PDB file of C-alpha atoms in Angstrom:
ATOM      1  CA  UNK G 278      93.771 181.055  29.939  1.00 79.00           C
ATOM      2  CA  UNK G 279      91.600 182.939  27.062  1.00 87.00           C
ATOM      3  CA  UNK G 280      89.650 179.970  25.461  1.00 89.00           C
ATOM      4  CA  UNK G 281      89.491 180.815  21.397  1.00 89.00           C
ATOM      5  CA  UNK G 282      87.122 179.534  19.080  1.00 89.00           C
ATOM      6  CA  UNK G 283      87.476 178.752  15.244  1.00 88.00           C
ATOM      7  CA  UNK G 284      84.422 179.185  12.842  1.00 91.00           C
ATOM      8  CA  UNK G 285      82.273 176.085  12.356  1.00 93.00           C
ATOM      9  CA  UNK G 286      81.635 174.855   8.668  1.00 95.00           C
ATOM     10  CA  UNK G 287      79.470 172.143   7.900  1.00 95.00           C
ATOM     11  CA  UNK G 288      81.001 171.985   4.728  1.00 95.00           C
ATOM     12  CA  UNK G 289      84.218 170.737   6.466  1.00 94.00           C
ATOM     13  CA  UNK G 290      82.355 167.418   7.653  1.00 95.00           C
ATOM     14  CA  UNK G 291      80.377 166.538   4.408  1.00 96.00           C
ATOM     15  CA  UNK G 292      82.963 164.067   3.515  1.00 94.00           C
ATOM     16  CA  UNK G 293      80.819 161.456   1.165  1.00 95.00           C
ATOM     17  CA  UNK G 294      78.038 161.014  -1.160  1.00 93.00           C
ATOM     18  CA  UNK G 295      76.197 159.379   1.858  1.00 95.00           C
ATOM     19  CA  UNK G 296      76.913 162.579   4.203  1.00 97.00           C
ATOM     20  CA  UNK G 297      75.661 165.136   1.321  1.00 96.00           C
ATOM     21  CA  UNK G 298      72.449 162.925   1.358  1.00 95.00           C
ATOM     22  CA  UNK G 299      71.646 162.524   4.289  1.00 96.00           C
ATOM     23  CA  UNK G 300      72.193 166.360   5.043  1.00 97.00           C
ATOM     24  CA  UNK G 301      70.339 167.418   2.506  1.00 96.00           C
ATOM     25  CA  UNK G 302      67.555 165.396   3.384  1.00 95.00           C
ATOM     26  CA  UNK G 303      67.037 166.805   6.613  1.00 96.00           C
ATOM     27  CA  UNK G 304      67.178 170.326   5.099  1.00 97.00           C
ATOM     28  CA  UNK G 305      64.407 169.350   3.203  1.00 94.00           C
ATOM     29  CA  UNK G 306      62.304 167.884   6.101  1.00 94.00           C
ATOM     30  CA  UNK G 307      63.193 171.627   7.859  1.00 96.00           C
ATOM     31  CA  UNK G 308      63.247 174.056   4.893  1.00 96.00           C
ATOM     32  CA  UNK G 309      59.984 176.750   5.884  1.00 96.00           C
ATOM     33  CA  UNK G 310      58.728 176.323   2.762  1.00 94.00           C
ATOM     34  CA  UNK G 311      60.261 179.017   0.245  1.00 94.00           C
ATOM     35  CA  UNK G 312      63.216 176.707  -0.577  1.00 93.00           C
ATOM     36  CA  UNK G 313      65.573 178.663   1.597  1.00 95.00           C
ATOM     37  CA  UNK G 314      67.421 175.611   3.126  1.00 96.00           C
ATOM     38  CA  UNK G 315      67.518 173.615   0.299  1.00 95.00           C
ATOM     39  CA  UNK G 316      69.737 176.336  -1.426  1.00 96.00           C
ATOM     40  CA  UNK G 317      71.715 176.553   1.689  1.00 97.00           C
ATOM     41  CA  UNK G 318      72.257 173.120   1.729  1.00 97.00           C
ATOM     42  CA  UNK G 319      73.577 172.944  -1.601  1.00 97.00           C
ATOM     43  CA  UNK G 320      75.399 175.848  -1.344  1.00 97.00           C
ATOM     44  CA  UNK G 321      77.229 174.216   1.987  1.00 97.00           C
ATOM     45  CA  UNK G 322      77.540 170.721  -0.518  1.00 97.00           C
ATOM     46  CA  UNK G 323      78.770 172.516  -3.155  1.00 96.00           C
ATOM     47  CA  UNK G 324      81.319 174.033  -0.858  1.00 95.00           C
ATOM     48  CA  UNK G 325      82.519 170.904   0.019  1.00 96.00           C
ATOM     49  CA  UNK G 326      82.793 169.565  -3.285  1.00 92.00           C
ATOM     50  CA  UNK G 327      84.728 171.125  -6.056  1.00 90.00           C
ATOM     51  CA  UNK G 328      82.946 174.592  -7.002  1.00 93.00           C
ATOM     52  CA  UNK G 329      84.785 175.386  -9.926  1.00 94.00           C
ATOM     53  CA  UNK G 330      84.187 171.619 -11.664  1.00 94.00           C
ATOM     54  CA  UNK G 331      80.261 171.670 -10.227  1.00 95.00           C
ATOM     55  CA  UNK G 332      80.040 175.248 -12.033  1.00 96.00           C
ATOM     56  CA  UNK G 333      81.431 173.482 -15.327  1.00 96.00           C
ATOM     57  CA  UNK G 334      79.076 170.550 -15.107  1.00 95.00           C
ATOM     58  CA  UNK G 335      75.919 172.869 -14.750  1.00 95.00           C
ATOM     59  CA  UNK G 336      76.888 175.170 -17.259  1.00 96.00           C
ATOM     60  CA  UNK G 337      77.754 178.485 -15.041  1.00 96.00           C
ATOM     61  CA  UNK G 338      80.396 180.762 -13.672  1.00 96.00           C
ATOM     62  CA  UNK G 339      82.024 179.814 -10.749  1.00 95.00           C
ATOM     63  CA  UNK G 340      80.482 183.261  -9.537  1.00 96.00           C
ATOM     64  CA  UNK G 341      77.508 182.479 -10.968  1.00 96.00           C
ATOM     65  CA  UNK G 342      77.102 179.628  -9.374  1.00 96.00           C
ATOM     66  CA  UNK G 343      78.155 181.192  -5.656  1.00 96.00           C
ATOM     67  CA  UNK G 344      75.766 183.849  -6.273  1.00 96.00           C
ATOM     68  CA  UNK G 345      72.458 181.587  -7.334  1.00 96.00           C
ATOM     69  CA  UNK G 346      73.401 179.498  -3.903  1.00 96.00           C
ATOM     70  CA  UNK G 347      73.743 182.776  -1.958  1.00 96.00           C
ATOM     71  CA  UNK G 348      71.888 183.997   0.990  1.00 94.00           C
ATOM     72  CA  UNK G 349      70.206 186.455  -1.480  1.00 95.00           C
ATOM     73  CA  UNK G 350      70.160 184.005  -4.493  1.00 94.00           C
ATOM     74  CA  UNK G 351      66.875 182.634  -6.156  1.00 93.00           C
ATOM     75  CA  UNK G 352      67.997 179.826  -8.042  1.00 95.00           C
ATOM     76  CA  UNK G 353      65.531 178.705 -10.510  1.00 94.00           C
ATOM     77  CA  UNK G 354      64.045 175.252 -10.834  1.00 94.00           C
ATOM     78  CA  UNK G 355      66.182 174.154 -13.603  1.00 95.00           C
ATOM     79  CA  UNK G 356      69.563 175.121 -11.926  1.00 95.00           C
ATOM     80  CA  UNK G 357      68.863 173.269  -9.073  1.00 95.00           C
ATOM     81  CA  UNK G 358      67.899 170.636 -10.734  1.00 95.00           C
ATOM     82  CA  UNK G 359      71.527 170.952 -12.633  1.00 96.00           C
ATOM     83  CA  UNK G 360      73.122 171.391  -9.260  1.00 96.00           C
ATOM     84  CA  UNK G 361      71.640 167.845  -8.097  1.00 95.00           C
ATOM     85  CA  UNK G 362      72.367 165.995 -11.187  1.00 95.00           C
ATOM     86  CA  UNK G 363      75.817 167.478 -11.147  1.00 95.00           C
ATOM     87  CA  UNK G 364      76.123 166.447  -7.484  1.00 94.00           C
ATOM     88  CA  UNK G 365      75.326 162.836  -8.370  1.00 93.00           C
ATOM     89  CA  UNK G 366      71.804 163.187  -6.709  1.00 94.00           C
ATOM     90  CA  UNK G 367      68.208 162.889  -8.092  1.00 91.00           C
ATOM     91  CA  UNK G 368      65.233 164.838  -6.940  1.00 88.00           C
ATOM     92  CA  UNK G 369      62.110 162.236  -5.836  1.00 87.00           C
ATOM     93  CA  UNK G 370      58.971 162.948  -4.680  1.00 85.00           C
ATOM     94  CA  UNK G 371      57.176 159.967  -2.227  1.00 85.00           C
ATOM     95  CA  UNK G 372      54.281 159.691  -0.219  1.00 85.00           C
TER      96      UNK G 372
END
């Protein structure tokens, strides 16, 4: 018997606020350096959540917004800080 395999999303498991945190989070702790996983990560949050309403609330295309959260985007500082707020999150900085 052929064993198949279906595509695996993380986007499919970030259920809650809590789960979009905590993910994030650890992108942060592993992001290289140049922001890379960050916009991954809330590209795969944004997924998860409603793209079309989180595109409103920042003030963007729906396209717009897929394309800043690309592979090949370079979202500036001030869209992702709209992304977070719009996501219910807030950006701090500890030591």
């Amino acid at each position: 018997m052929a064993e198949t395999f279906t595509r695996w999303d993380v986007a499919d498991h970030l259920q809650t606020k809590e789960d979009a945190r905590l993910y994030l989070e650890a992108c942060a702790e592993e992001d290289p350096g140049d922001g890379s996983l960050i916009r991954a990560a809330l590209n795969d949050i944004a997924r998860a959540q409603n793209m079309s309403r989180l595109a409103r609330e920042v003030g963007m295309t729906r396209e717009g917004l897929y394309k800043a959260l690309s592979e090949s985007g370079n979202p500036s500082f001030a869209t992702v800080m709209r992304i977070t707020r719009a996501l219910g999150m807030q950006l701090r900085i500890t030591v």
